[in-house]
Amino acid sequence: MGPQSWELTGWSATEWARQIASRGDVTVTIDATPGGVDVDPTSGRIRIDPHAAELSVDDRGRVPTTRTLIDRLSHPILAGLVLDGASRAAHSRWRGRVGDDVPAGVLEVAWALDAARAHRRLIIRSPRSRLFLRAAAPVTMSVVGSPRVLLERALPQVDAGVLPRWVGERTRPVVEEEFGADVVAECTQIWRQVLALRDSDEEQLLALSEQWCRLLPDADPDSGSGAGAGPGEGALQSVGSDDLSGAAGDGVGGDPGADPSDPEAAPGEGASDVSDRVDPGTGIDSGWTDLLRDLAAETSGEAELELHQALGPQPTPEKRADDTQRDLATAAARSVFDAKALTRIRNRPPTDTDIAERAAIVRRLKRAQYEAPRQVTEHVAYPAGKARTSGLVQRAAQRANGQVVTATPWRRNRRKVAEKPPLHVGVVIDVSGSMDRWLPAAGTVIWSLAAAAAELNGTAAATGFGGTVTALLGPRTGPNRVPVVPGGSSSTGCAEAMSAVTAGADLTAAFGARVLVVLTDGQLPSHEASAIDDRVRYLRRHDVQVVWALTGDRERASVIPEDTTVVDHVTPNAFAGLVADAIATALELAHHGRDR
C-alpha cells in the first residue's frame, strides 16, 4: 500500500458506514493508522489501516468490498473495523461537545468505556455484528499490555457481548491480583451503568468516568487508558447501527451480556493457569498475545461456518461448467434465431429427388422410433384368468387371521405399448469456400430432418458457420420448403453455431433421442478447438450423440473433438444416409433408456 491513502466516498464501505451512523458526511479512508482504526466523531472521518484489515489490492487496484453479507463474511476484520469506526460517528458525538475543563484522564476513561456501550447497542439491534466486532478485536486491542487497560477495555467488552466469556475468565484473575477483588467489583458496577446510558447522557458518562479515576488513582499513565485512547490516536472504537444493509440486520435482538452462543471457559484455562503465564506487575505480554491468537482462531472458524451457511451448497466444477454452457447456448440461440435472421433464410421448392429422400429418412426414423406392443403377465387380487393354488391358500389364511389381504392369486395378460421417444436433432454445417459441393445436399438433409422431427413429436434446428453464424432452420419451423445453404468465407464460428442449435433444438432435454450432426472439412481455426471441446463435453454429459462428419481424411483434420462419433470421407450423396443411421441408432437406444 505504501504511504498513499484513498478517500473512497463511493466505495461500499463508506456507503455502509453512512447507513450505520445515519450520517451523510461519514467517509472511509484507507490509510496507515495506529491501532487499526481511527475516527473523528465530529467530522465523521474514519481511517482504516490496510495492513491491519488484511486488505489486498488486485492488479486493477480494486480492494475487497463490504457490499453484501458474503463480502463481509469473506473479510470479517475489514467489516469489524468499519463497524467499529461507524458506530463512533453514530454514538460518540458527545466527544466534540465536551469542554476543555474536563480533565484529560477522565476524558480518556470515558472514551474507552464508551466503546463497550456502543458495541452493546449494536449487538442488541443486530446480533450478527458480534462476529465482525469480535473478528476486529485482536486488531483494535493489540495495544493492550497492562492490567489497567484490560480492566478498562477488555472486561467491559465481555459484558457488552463482544468478547466471549472465556476471555473474561482468563483475564479477570490477573486484574483482581493487581487491583484487588473489591476494586474490580466496584469498576464492574461502573461499566455496567455505562452500558445502560443513552447517547445524550454525556454528563453521567463523565461522572462515572471521574468515579473510575478515583478508584484507580495511581496507575501508570503510559500503560493506562491514556495511551492512544483519544480520537485520532488509534483508540479502541465502538459500533452501533440501525440497519447494516442486510449483513448485521439478521436475527432478533436480545441481551448480549448473556450470549448463549459463546463457548464456556476452556477446561484448564482458569486462574491458576493464567497466573503461571502472566506477570501482573509488568503486563500480561505473551499471555495476552496467546489469548488474542485464540480469539482470532475461534472467530475465523465462526466466520467460515457462517460463510458456508450463507453460500449454501456449492456447485461442483461440472455444474458450473454446465451453467456456463447453458447460458452461452441461450444467448447464441437468441442472437442467431431472432425474428429478422429467420426472415433472411432463403428457400427453394423441393425436387422429386428431395421428396424421395425426405420420405426415406422419415420412414427410417419412424421404424426406429416404433416398438411393437409387448404382452405382459401380471398378478392381481381379483378373479381374472387362471388362479394359482398357493395364492388362494395365502388369501384364505390372511382372511382367517384378520390380516390385510395382500395375496394375488390370479394372473392376467395385457398389452404394453412403449412410449415413443421424441426426436431432437441439430445440424451444423461448415459453409466455408471448400464446402461448396456439400451445401445443396445439406439443405435437403435439413429439410428432411425437420419433417422427421415434426412427425416424431420433436424439434430440429440448423445453423451454418463461415466467418459468421447464420440460421438455416429455425426452431419449430414448418418444413415447407428446402432451405438454401449460403456459402461463407472463413471457417470460424463453429462453437457459437453448436451453442445456438443446442438451445434451439432442445438437445439437453431429459428424454428422447438427441443428436447433433456437424458437417465440416475439419480445417477449423486452432483457437476455437478449446471452445468446441467444451461444447461437446457439455452435450455428452447430457447423453447427446455428437456425429462429427468429415468430408475428407480424419488424419488431415485440424480439429476433432473427443468423445464424438467421427465419420470421414463423407460424400454429398452419402450424407443423408449417414445422418439417418445416426439418428435411428439414438432412437433405438432411447427405447431402452440407455441414453438417459
Coordinates of C-alpha atoms in Angstrom, one line a residue:
M1 CA 0.0 0.0 0.0
G2 CA 2.8 2.4 0.9
P3 CA 2.1 5.9 2.3
Q4 CA -0.7 6.6 -0.3
S5 CA -4.2 6.9 1.0
W6 CA -7.6 6.8 -0.7
E7 CA -10.7 8.5 0.4
L8 CA -13.3 6.2 -1.0
T9 CA -16.6 8.2 -0.8
G10 CA -18.3 6.0 -3.4
W11 CA -16.9 2.8 -2.0
S12 CA -19.3 0.3 -0.4
A13 CA -17.6 0.6 3.0
T14 CA -18.4 4.3 3.0
E15 CA -22.0 3.6 2.0
W16 CA -22.3 1.0 4.7
A17 CA -20.7 3.2 7.3
R18 CA -23.1 6.0 6.5
Q19 CA -26.1 3.7 6.9
I20 CA -24.8 2.6 10.3
A21 CA -24.1 6.1 11.5
S22 CA -27.1 7.7 9.9
R23 CA -24.9 10.5 8.7
G24 CA -24.2 11.5 5.2
D25 CA -20.8 13.1 6.0
V26 CA -19.0 9.8 7.0
T27 CA -16.1 8.9 4.8
V28 CA -13.9 5.8 4.9
T29 CA -10.2 6.3 4.2
I30 CA -7.7 3.5 3.7
D31 CA -4.5 4.8 5.3
A32 CA -1.8 3.7 7.7
T33 CA -3.4 4.1 11.1
P34 CA -2.1 3.2 14.6
G35 CA -4.4 0.7 16.3
G36 CA -6.1 -0.4 13.0
V37 CA -8.9 2.2 13.0
D38 CA -9.2 5.8 13.9
V39 CA -12.3 8.0 13.8
D40 CA -13.1 11.6 14.4
P41 CA -16.8 11.6 15.6
T42 CA -17.2 15.3 14.9
S43 CA -16.3 15.2 11.2
G44 CA -17.2 11.5 10.7
R45 CA -13.9 10.7 9.1
I46 CA -12.8 7.1 9.5
R47 CA -9.3 5.8 8.8
I48 CA -8.6 2.1 8.4
D49 CA -5.1 0.6 8.3
P50 CA -5.0 -1.7 5.2
H51 CA -2.4 -4.0 6.7
A52 CA -4.4 -4.4 10.0
A53 CA -7.6 -5.1 7.9
E54 CA -5.7 -7.6 5.8
L55 CA -6.7 -5.8 2.7
S56 CA -5.3 -6.9 -0.7
V57 CA -5.3 -5.0 -3.9
D58 CA -5.7 -6.8 -7.2
D59 CA -4.0 -5.9 -10.5
R60 CA -6.7 -3.4 -11.3
G61 CA -6.3 -1.5 -8.0
R62 CA -9.6 -2.9 -6.5
V63 CA -9.9 -3.7 -2.8
P64 CA -12.5 -6.0 -1.1
T65 CA -15.9 -4.5 -0.5
T66 CA -18.4 -4.8 2.3
R67 CA -21.4 -4.5 0.0
T68 CA -23.0 -7.9 0.6
L69 CA -23.1 -10.4 3.5
I70 CA -20.8 -12.7 1.5
D71 CA -18.3 -9.9 1.2
R72 CA -18.4 -9.2 4.9
L73 CA -18.0 -12.8 5.9
S74 CA -15.1 -13.1 3.5
H75 CA -13.3 -10.2 5.1
P76 CA -14.6 -10.1 8.7
I77 CA -11.7 -8.0 10.0
L78 CA -12.4 -5.2 7.5
A79 CA -16.1 -5.4 8.3
G80 CA -15.4 -5.2 12.0
L81 CA -13.2 -2.1 11.6
V82 CA -15.9 -0.4 9.5
L83 CA -18.5 -1.2 12.2
D84 CA -16.0 0.0 14.9
G85 CA -15.5 3.4 13.3
A86 CA -19.0 4.0 12.0
S87 CA -20.5 3.5 15.5
R88 CA -18.2 6.1 17.0
A89 CA -19.6 8.5 14.4
A90 CA -23.1 7.5 15.5
H91 CA -22.9 7.2 19.3
S92 CA -19.8 9.1 20.5
R93 CA -20.6 12.6 19.1
W94 CA -20.5 13.8 22.7
R95 CA -16.7 13.8 22.3
G96 CA -16.9 17.0 20.3
R97 CA -19.2 18.7 22.8
V98 CA -17.0 18.3 25.9
G99 CA -15.4 21.4 27.2
D100 CA -11.7 22.0 28.0
D101 CA -12.4 22.0 31.7
V102 CA -12.8 18.1 31.8
P103 CA -9.5 16.5 33.0
A104 CA -7.7 14.6 30.3
G105 CA -7.7 11.4 32.4
V106 CA -11.5 11.5 32.8
L107 CA -12.0 12.1 29.1
E108 CA -9.7 9.2 28.2
V109 CA -11.6 6.8 30.5
A110 CA -14.9 7.9 29.2
W111 CA -13.7 7.3 25.6
A112 CA -12.5 3.8 26.5
L113 CA -15.7 2.8 28.4
D114 CA -18.0 4.2 25.8
A115 CA -16.7 1.7 23.3
A116 CA -18.4 -1.2 25.1
R117 CA -21.6 0.8 25.4
A118 CA -21.8 1.4 21.6
H119 CA -20.9 -2.2 20.8
R120 CA -23.7 -3.4 23.1
R121 CA -26.2 -1.2 21.4
L122 CA -25.2 -2.5 18.1
I123 CA -25.4 -6.2 19.1
I124 CA -28.9 -5.7 20.6
R125 CA -30.0 -4.3 17.2
S126 CA -28.0 -6.7 15.0
P127 CA -26.8 -9.9 16.7
R128 CA -24.6 -10.9 13.7
S129 CA -22.5 -7.8 14.2
R130 CA -20.9 -9.6 17.2
L131 CA -19.0 -11.8 14.9
F132 CA -17.5 -8.8 13.0
L133 CA -16.6 -6.8 16.1
R134 CA -15.0 -9.9 17.6
A135 CA -13.0 -10.5 14.4
A136 CA -11.6 -7.0 14.7
A137 CA -10.9 -7.2 18.4
P138 CA -7.4 -8.7 18.0
V139 CA -6.5 -5.6 15.9
T140 CA -8.1 -2.9 18.0
M141 CA -7.0 -4.4 21.3
S142 CA -3.4 -5.3 20.2
V143 CA -2.0 -2.3 22.2
V144 CA -3.3 -3.8 25.5
G145 CA -0.3 -4.5 27.7
S146 CA -1.3 -3.9 31.3
P147 CA -4.0 -5.0 33.8
R148 CA -5.4 -1.4 33.8
V149 CA -6.1 -1.5 30.1
L150 CA -7.6 -4.9 30.5
L151 CA -9.9 -3.5 33.1
E152 CA -11.0 -0.6 31.0
R153 CA -11.2 -2.2 27.6
A154 CA -11.4 -6.0 27.7
L155 CA -13.7 -6.8 30.6
P156 CA -16.4 -4.3 29.7
Q157 CA -16.4 -5.8 26.2
V158 CA -17.1 -9.2 27.7
D159 CA -20.2 -7.8 29.5
A160 CA -21.2 -6.0 26.3
G161 CA -21.3 -9.3 24.5
V162 CA -18.4 -8.6 22.1
L163 CA -15.7 -10.8 23.6
P164 CA -16.6 -14.4 24.7
R165 CA -16.9 -15.3 28.4
W166 CA -13.7 -17.3 28.4
V167 CA -11.7 -14.1 27.7
G168 CA -13.1 -12.6 30.9
E169 CA -12.4 -15.8 32.9
R170 CA -8.8 -15.9 31.7
T171 CA -8.1 -12.2 32.3
R172 CA -10.1 -11.3 35.4
P173 CA -7.8 -13.1 37.8
V174 CA -4.9 -11.0 36.5
V175 CA -6.8 -7.8 37.0
E176 CA -8.0 -8.8 40.5
E177 CA -4.5 -9.7 41.6
E178 CA -3.3 -6.3 40.5
F179 CA -6.1 -4.1 41.9
G180 CA -8.0 -6.3 44.4
A181 CA -11.3 -8.1 44.0
D182 CA -13.2 -5.2 45.8
V183 CA -11.9 -2.5 43.4
V184 CA -12.7 -4.7 40.4
A185 CA -16.2 -5.3 41.7
E186 CA -16.8 -1.6 42.0
C187 CA -15.4 -1.0 38.5
T188 CA -17.8 -3.7 37.2
Q189 CA -20.7 -1.8 38.6
I190 CA -19.5 1.4 36.9
W191 CA -19.1 0.0 33.5
R192 CA -22.5 -1.8 33.8
Q193 CA -24.0 1.6 34.5
V194 CA -22.2 3.0 31.4
L195 CA -23.6 0.2 29.3
A196 CA -27.1 1.3 30.2
L197 CA -26.6 5.0 29.2
R198 CA -28.1 6.8 26.3
D199 CA -26.1 8.8 23.7
S200 CA -27.3 12.0 25.3
D201 CA -26.2 11.0 28.9
E202 CA -22.7 12.5 28.4
E203 CA -22.8 14.2 31.9
Q204 CA -23.5 10.9 33.6
L205 CA -20.8 9.2 31.5
L206 CA -18.2 11.8 32.6
A207 CA -19.3 11.5 36.2
L208 CA -18.9 7.7 36.1
S209 CA -15.5 8.1 34.5
E210 CA -14.4 10.5 37.2
Q211 CA -15.5 8.0 39.8
W212 CA -13.5 5.4 38.0
C213 CA -10.4 7.6 38.1
R214 CA -10.8 8.0 41.9
L215 CA -10.8 4.2 42.3
L216 CA -7.6 3.8 40.3
P217 CA -5.6 7.0 41.1
D218 CA -2.0 5.6 41.0
A219 CA -2.0 3.9 37.5
D220 CA 1.0 4.4 35.3
P221 CA -0.2 6.8 32.6
D222 CA 1.9 5.2 29.9
S223 CA 0.3 1.8 30.4
G224 CA -3.2 3.0 31.2
S225 CA -6.1 4.4 29.3
G226 CA -4.3 7.4 28.2
A227 CA -2.1 5.5 25.7
G228 CA -3.7 6.3 22.4
A229 CA -7.2 6.5 23.7
G230 CA -8.4 9.7 22.2
P231 CA -9.8 10.4 18.7
G232 CA -7.1 10.4 16.1
E233 CA -4.8 8.2 18.1
G234 CA -6.0 4.7 17.2
A235 CA -8.2 4.1 20.3
L236 CA -10.5 1.1 20.6
Q237 CA -13.6 2.2 18.8
S238 CA -17.3 1.3 19.3
V239 CA -20.0 0.4 17.0
G240 CA -23.8 1.0 16.5
S241 CA -26.2 0.6 13.7
D242 CA -29.8 0.7 12.7
D243 CA -29.7 -1.4 9.5
L244 CA -26.3 -2.7 8.5
S245 CA -27.6 -3.2 5.0
G246 CA -28.6 -6.8 5.4
A247 CA -25.4 -8.1 6.9
A248 CA -25.8 -7.4 10.6
G249 CA -29.5 -6.9 10.5
D250 CA -30.4 -10.6 10.5
G251 CA -31.7 -12.1 13.7
V252 CA -33.6 -10.9 16.7
G253 CA -32.1 -8.5 19.3
G254 CA -31.5 -9.6 22.8
D255 CA -29.4 -9.1 25.8
P256 CA -25.8 -9.5 24.5
G257 CA -24.5 -9.8 28.0
A258 CA -26.0 -13.3 28.2
D259 CA -24.7 -14.7 25.0
P260 CA -25.7 -18.4 24.9
S261 CA -23.7 -18.9 21.7
D262 CA -20.4 -18.1 23.3
P263 CA -18.4 -21.2 24.5
E264 CA -17.8 -21.7 28.1
A265 CA -14.3 -21.2 29.6
A266 CA -11.9 -23.8 28.2
P267 CA -11.0 -26.6 30.7
G268 CA -7.8 -26.0 32.4
E269 CA -7.7 -22.3 31.5
G270 CA -8.6 -20.9 34.9
A271 CA -6.9 -18.5 37.3
S272 CA -4.0 -20.8 38.2
D273 CA -3.2 -21.3 34.5
V274 CA -3.2 -17.5 33.9
S275 CA -1.0 -16.9 36.9
D276 CA 1.6 -19.3 35.6
R277 CA 1.8 -17.5 32.3
V278 CA 1.3 -13.9 33.3
D279 CA 3.3 -11.4 35.3
P280 CA 0.7 -8.8 36.6
G281 CA 3.5 -6.4 37.6
T282 CA 4.8 -5.9 34.0
G283 CA 1.7 -6.6 31.9
I284 CA 0.5 -9.8 30.5
D285 CA 2.7 -9.8 27.5
S286 CA 2.8 -13.2 25.9
G287 CA -0.3 -14.3 27.8
W288 CA -2.4 -11.6 26.2
T289 CA -0.8 -12.4 22.8
D290 CA -1.8 -16.1 23.2
L291 CA -5.3 -15.1 24.2
L292 CA -5.7 -12.8 21.1
R293 CA -4.4 -15.6 18.9
D294 CA -7.0 -18.0 20.4
L295 CA -9.7 -15.4 19.9
A296 CA -8.7 -14.8 16.3
A297 CA -8.7 -18.6 15.6
E298 CA -12.2 -19.0 17.1
T299 CA -13.6 -16.0 15.3
S300 CA -12.2 -17.2 12.0
G301 CA -13.8 -20.6 12.4
E302 CA -17.2 -18.9 13.2
A303 CA -16.9 -16.7 10.1
E304 CA -16.1 -19.6 7.8
L305 CA -19.0 -21.5 9.2
E306 CA -21.4 -18.6 8.6
L307 CA -19.9 -18.0 5.2
H308 CA -20.6 -21.7 4.3
Q309 CA -24.2 -21.4 5.6
A310 CA -24.7 -18.1 3.7
L311 CA -23.4 -19.5 0.4
G312 CA -25.2 -22.8 0.8
P313 CA -24.1 -26.0 -1.1
Q314 CA -21.5 -25.0 -3.6
P315 CA -21.9 -26.3 -7.2
T316 CA -19.4 -28.8 -8.5
P317 CA -17.0 -27.7 -11.3
E318 CA -19.1 -29.8 -13.6
K319 CA -22.3 -28.0 -12.6
R320 CA -20.6 -24.6 -13.0
A321 CA -19.4 -25.6 -16.5
D322 CA -22.9 -26.8 -17.4
D323 CA -24.4 -23.5 -16.2
T324 CA -21.8 -21.6 -18.3
Q325 CA -22.6 -23.6 -21.4
R326 CA -26.3 -23.3 -20.9
D327 CA -26.0 -19.5 -20.7
L328 CA -23.9 -19.5 -23.8
A329 CA -26.4 -21.6 -25.7
T330 CA -29.3 -19.5 -24.7
A331 CA -27.5 -16.3 -25.7
A332 CA -26.4 -17.8 -29.0
A333 CA -29.9 -19.1 -29.9
R334 CA -31.4 -15.7 -29.1
S335 CA -28.9 -14.0 -31.4
V336 CA -28.9 -16.5 -34.3
F337 CA -32.6 -17.3 -34.4
D338 CA -34.0 -13.8 -33.9
A339 CA -37.0 -12.8 -36.0
K340 CA -35.0 -10.8 -38.5
A341 CA -32.5 -13.6 -39.0
L342 CA -35.3 -16.1 -39.7
T343 CA -36.8 -13.9 -42.4
R344 CA -33.4 -13.8 -44.2
I345 CA -33.4 -17.6 -44.7
R346 CA -33.8 -18.4 -48.4
N347 CA -35.8 -21.4 -49.5
R348 CA -36.5 -23.3 -52.8
P349 CA -39.2 -25.7 -53.9
P350 CA -38.3 -29.3 -53.3
T351 CA -37.4 -31.5 -56.3
D352 CA -38.6 -35.1 -56.8
T353 CA -35.2 -36.3 -55.5
D354 CA -35.6 -34.2 -52.4
I355 CA -39.1 -35.5 -51.7
A356 CA -37.9 -39.1 -52.2
E357 CA -35.0 -38.6 -49.8
R358 CA -37.2 -37.0 -47.2
A359 CA -39.7 -39.9 -47.4
A360 CA -36.9 -42.4 -47.0
I361 CA -35.5 -40.6 -43.9
V362 CA -38.9 -40.2 -42.3
R363 CA -39.7 -43.9 -42.8
R364 CA -36.3 -44.9 -41.5
L365 CA -36.8 -42.9 -38.3
K366 CA -40.4 -43.9 -37.8
R367 CA -39.3 -47.6 -37.9
A368 CA -36.6 -46.8 -35.3
Q369 CA -39.0 -45.0 -33.1
Y370 CA -41.6 -47.7 -33.2
E371 CA -41.6 -50.6 -30.7
A372 CA -44.2 -53.3 -31.1
P373 CA -46.6 -53.8 -28.1
R374 CA -45.4 -56.5 -25.7
Q375 CA -47.6 -59.0 -23.8
V376 CA -47.1 -58.6 -20.0
T377 CA -48.2 -61.0 -17.4
E378 CA -49.2 -59.5 -14.0
H379 CA -50.7 -60.9 -10.8
V380 CA -53.9 -59.4 -9.5
A381 CA -56.1 -59.8 -6.3
Y382 CA -59.4 -60.2 -8.1
P383 CA -60.7 -63.1 -10.3
A384 CA -59.2 -62.8 -13.7
G385 CA -57.8 -65.6 -15.8
K386 CA -56.1 -68.7 -14.3
A387 CA -55.8 -68.9 -10.5
R388 CA -52.7 -70.1 -8.6
T389 CA -53.4 -72.5 -5.7
S390 CA -50.7 -71.1 -3.5
G391 CA -52.1 -67.6 -3.9
L392 CA -55.6 -68.9 -3.0
V393 CA -54.3 -70.6 0.2
Q394 CA -52.4 -67.4 1.2
R395 CA -55.5 -65.3 0.6
A396 CA -57.7 -67.6 2.8
A397 CA -55.2 -67.6 5.6
Q398 CA -54.9 -63.8 5.6
R399 CA -58.7 -63.5 5.8
A400 CA -59.0 -66.1 8.6
N401 CA -56.4 -64.3 10.7
G402 CA -58.0 -60.9 10.2
Q403 CA -54.9 -59.6 8.3
V404 CA -54.8 -57.2 5.4
V405 CA -55.2 -59.3 2.2
T406 CA -52.1 -58.9 0.0
A407 CA -52.3 -62.2 -1.9
T408 CA -52.6 -62.0 -5.7
P409 CA -53.9 -65.5 -6.7
W410 CA -54.9 -64.7 -10.3
R411 CA -52.9 -63.9 -13.4
R412 CA -53.8 -61.8 -16.4
N413 CA -52.1 -60.8 -19.7
R414 CA -52.2 -57.3 -21.1
R415 CA -50.6 -55.5 -23.9
K416 CA -48.0 -52.9 -23.0
V417 CA -47.3 -50.1 -25.6
A418 CA -44.0 -48.4 -25.2
E419 CA -43.8 -44.7 -25.1
K420 CA -42.4 -43.3 -28.3
P421 CA -39.2 -41.2 -27.6
P422 CA -39.3 -37.8 -29.3
L423 CA -36.5 -36.7 -31.6
H424 CA -34.3 -33.6 -31.0
V425 CA -31.8 -33.1 -33.7
G426 CA -29.4 -30.2 -34.5
V427 CA -27.4 -29.8 -37.7
V428 CA -24.3 -27.5 -38.0
I429 CA -22.9 -27.0 -41.5
D430 CA -19.4 -25.6 -42.4
V431 CA -20.2 -23.2 -45.2
S432 CA -16.6 -22.1 -45.9
G433 CA -15.4 -22.0 -49.5
S434 CA -14.1 -25.5 -49.5
M435 CA -17.6 -26.9 -48.7
D436 CA -19.5 -25.7 -51.8
R437 CA -20.1 -29.2 -53.1
W438 CA -21.9 -30.3 -50.0
L439 CA -24.2 -27.4 -49.4
P440 CA -27.1 -28.5 -51.7
A441 CA -27.2 -31.9 -50.1
A442 CA -27.0 -30.3 -46.7
G443 CA -30.1 -28.3 -47.4
T444 CA -32.1 -31.4 -48.4
V445 CA -31.0 -33.2 -45.2
I446 CA -32.0 -30.3 -43.0
W447 CA -35.4 -30.2 -44.7
S448 CA -35.9 -33.9 -44.3
L449 CA -34.9 -33.8 -40.6
A450 CA -37.3 -31.0 -40.0
A451 CA -40.1 -33.2 -41.4
A452 CA -39.0 -36.2 -39.4
A453 CA -38.9 -34.2 -36.2
A454 CA -42.4 -32.9 -36.8
E455 CA -43.6 -36.4 -37.4
L456 CA -41.8 -37.8 -34.4
N457 CA -43.0 -35.1 -32.0
G458 CA -39.6 -33.5 -31.6
T459 CA -37.6 -30.4 -32.6
A460 CA -34.9 -29.6 -35.1
A461 CA -32.7 -26.6 -35.8
A462 CA -29.8 -25.9 -38.1
T463 CA -27.1 -23.3 -38.5
G464 CA -24.2 -22.6 -40.7
F465 CA -20.8 -21.1 -39.9
G466 CA -18.4 -19.4 -42.3
G467 CA -17.0 -16.3 -40.7
T468 CA -20.4 -15.5 -39.2
V469 CA -23.1 -17.8 -37.9
T470 CA -26.3 -17.9 -39.9
A471 CA -29.7 -19.6 -39.2
L472 CA -30.7 -22.3 -41.7
L473 CA -33.7 -23.8 -39.9
G474 CA -35.4 -22.0 -37.0
P475 CA -36.7 -24.0 -34.0
R476 CA -40.1 -25.5 -34.6
T477 CA -40.2 -24.1 -38.2
G478 CA -42.6 -25.9 -40.5
P479 CA -40.8 -28.0 -43.2
N480 CA -42.5 -26.5 -46.2
R481 CA -39.6 -25.7 -48.5
V482 CA -35.9 -26.7 -48.8
P483 CA -33.5 -24.1 -47.2
V484 CA -30.8 -22.8 -49.4
V485 CA -27.5 -23.0 -47.6
P486 CA -25.4 -19.9 -48.5
G487 CA -21.6 -20.0 -48.8
G488 CA -19.3 -18.3 -46.5
S489 CA -15.7 -17.1 -46.3
S490 CA -13.6 -18.4 -43.4
S491 CA -14.1 -21.4 -41.1
T492 CA -14.7 -19.5 -37.8
G493 CA -17.9 -19.7 -35.7
C494 CA -18.3 -23.5 -35.2
A495 CA -18.5 -23.2 -31.4
E496 CA -21.2 -20.5 -31.5
A497 CA -23.2 -22.4 -34.1
M498 CA -23.1 -25.5 -31.9
S499 CA -24.4 -23.5 -29.0
A500 CA -27.2 -22.0 -31.0
V501 CA -28.6 -25.3 -32.1
T502 CA -28.1 -26.8 -28.7
A503 CA -30.7 -24.4 -27.3
G504 CA -32.8 -24.1 -30.4
A505 CA -33.3 -27.9 -30.8
D506 CA -33.6 -28.6 -27.0
L507 CA -30.7 -31.1 -27.3
T508 CA -30.3 -31.2 -23.5
A509 CA -33.9 -32.3 -22.9
A510 CA -34.3 -35.1 -20.4
F511 CA -35.9 -37.7 -22.6
G512 CA -35.8 -38.8 -26.3
A513 CA -33.2 -39.2 -29.0
R514 CA -30.9 -36.3 -29.1
V515 CA -28.3 -35.9 -31.8
L516 CA -26.0 -33.1 -33.0
V517 CA -24.5 -33.5 -36.5
V518 CA -21.6 -31.3 -37.6
L519 CA -20.5 -31.5 -41.2
T520 CA -17.1 -29.9 -41.9
D521 CA -13.9 -30.5 -43.7
G522 CA -12.1 -30.3 -40.3
Q523 CA -9.9 -27.3 -41.3
L524 CA -11.1 -25.2 -38.3
P525 CA -9.0 -22.5 -36.6
S526 CA -7.0 -23.9 -33.7
H527 CA -8.1 -21.1 -31.3
E528 CA -11.6 -22.5 -31.4
A529 CA -10.6 -26.0 -30.5
S530 CA -11.0 -25.5 -26.8
A531 CA -14.4 -23.9 -27.1
I532 CA -15.6 -26.7 -29.3
D533 CA -14.4 -29.3 -26.9
D534 CA -16.3 -27.5 -24.1
R535 CA -19.5 -27.7 -26.1
V536 CA -19.0 -31.4 -26.9
R537 CA -18.3 -32.2 -23.2
Y538 CA -21.5 -30.4 -22.2
L539 CA -23.6 -32.3 -24.7
R540 CA -22.1 -35.7 -23.8
R541 CA -22.8 -35.0 -20.1
H542 CA -26.4 -34.8 -21.2
D543 CA -26.1 -38.0 -23.3
V544 CA -26.4 -36.2 -26.6
Q545 CA -24.9 -38.2 -29.5
V546 CA -22.4 -35.9 -31.4
V547 CA -21.6 -37.0 -35.0
W548 CA -18.5 -35.3 -36.4
A549 CA -18.8 -35.8 -40.2
L550 CA -15.7 -35.0 -42.1
T551 CA -15.6 -34.5 -45.9
G552 CA -12.0 -35.6 -46.0
D553 CA -9.5 -37.7 -44.2
R554 CA -9.5 -37.5 -40.4
E555 CA -5.7 -37.5 -40.4
R556 CA -5.8 -34.1 -42.1
A557 CA -8.4 -32.6 -39.9
S558 CA -7.1 -29.9 -37.6
V559 CA -9.9 -30.2 -35.0
I560 CA -11.6 -33.5 -34.0
P561 CA -13.3 -33.3 -30.5
E562 CA -13.0 -36.3 -28.2
D563 CA -16.0 -38.5 -27.4
T564 CA -17.7 -38.0 -30.7
T565 CA -18.7 -40.4 -33.5
V566 CA -16.3 -39.5 -36.3
V567 CA -17.1 -40.4 -39.8
D568 CA -14.7 -39.4 -42.6
H569 CA -14.8 -39.2 -46.4
V570 CA -18.5 -38.2 -46.3
T571 CA -19.7 -37.6 -49.9
P572 CA -22.7 -35.4 -50.7
N573 CA -24.8 -38.5 -51.7
A574 CA -23.9 -40.4 -48.5
F575 CA -24.5 -37.6 -46.1
A576 CA -28.3 -38.2 -45.8
G577 CA -27.9 -41.9 -45.1
L578 CA -25.2 -41.3 -42.5
V579 CA -27.4 -38.8 -40.6
A580 CA -30.4 -41.1 -40.8
D581 CA -28.4 -44.1 -39.4
A582 CA -27.0 -42.0 -36.5
I583 CA -30.4 -40.7 -35.5
A584 CA -32.0 -44.2 -35.9
T585 CA -29.4 -45.6 -33.5
A586 CA -30.2 -42.9 -31.0
L587 CA -33.9 -43.6 -31.2
E588 CA -33.4 -47.3 -30.6
L589 CA -31.2 -46.6 -27.6
A590 CA -33.8 -44.2 -26.3
H591 CA -36.3 -47.1 -26.1
H592 CA -34.2 -48.9 -23.6
G593 CA -33.3 -45.9 -21.5
R594 CA -29.6 -46.2 -22.3
D595 CA -29.4 -42.6 -23.3
R596 CA -30.6 -41.2 -20.0

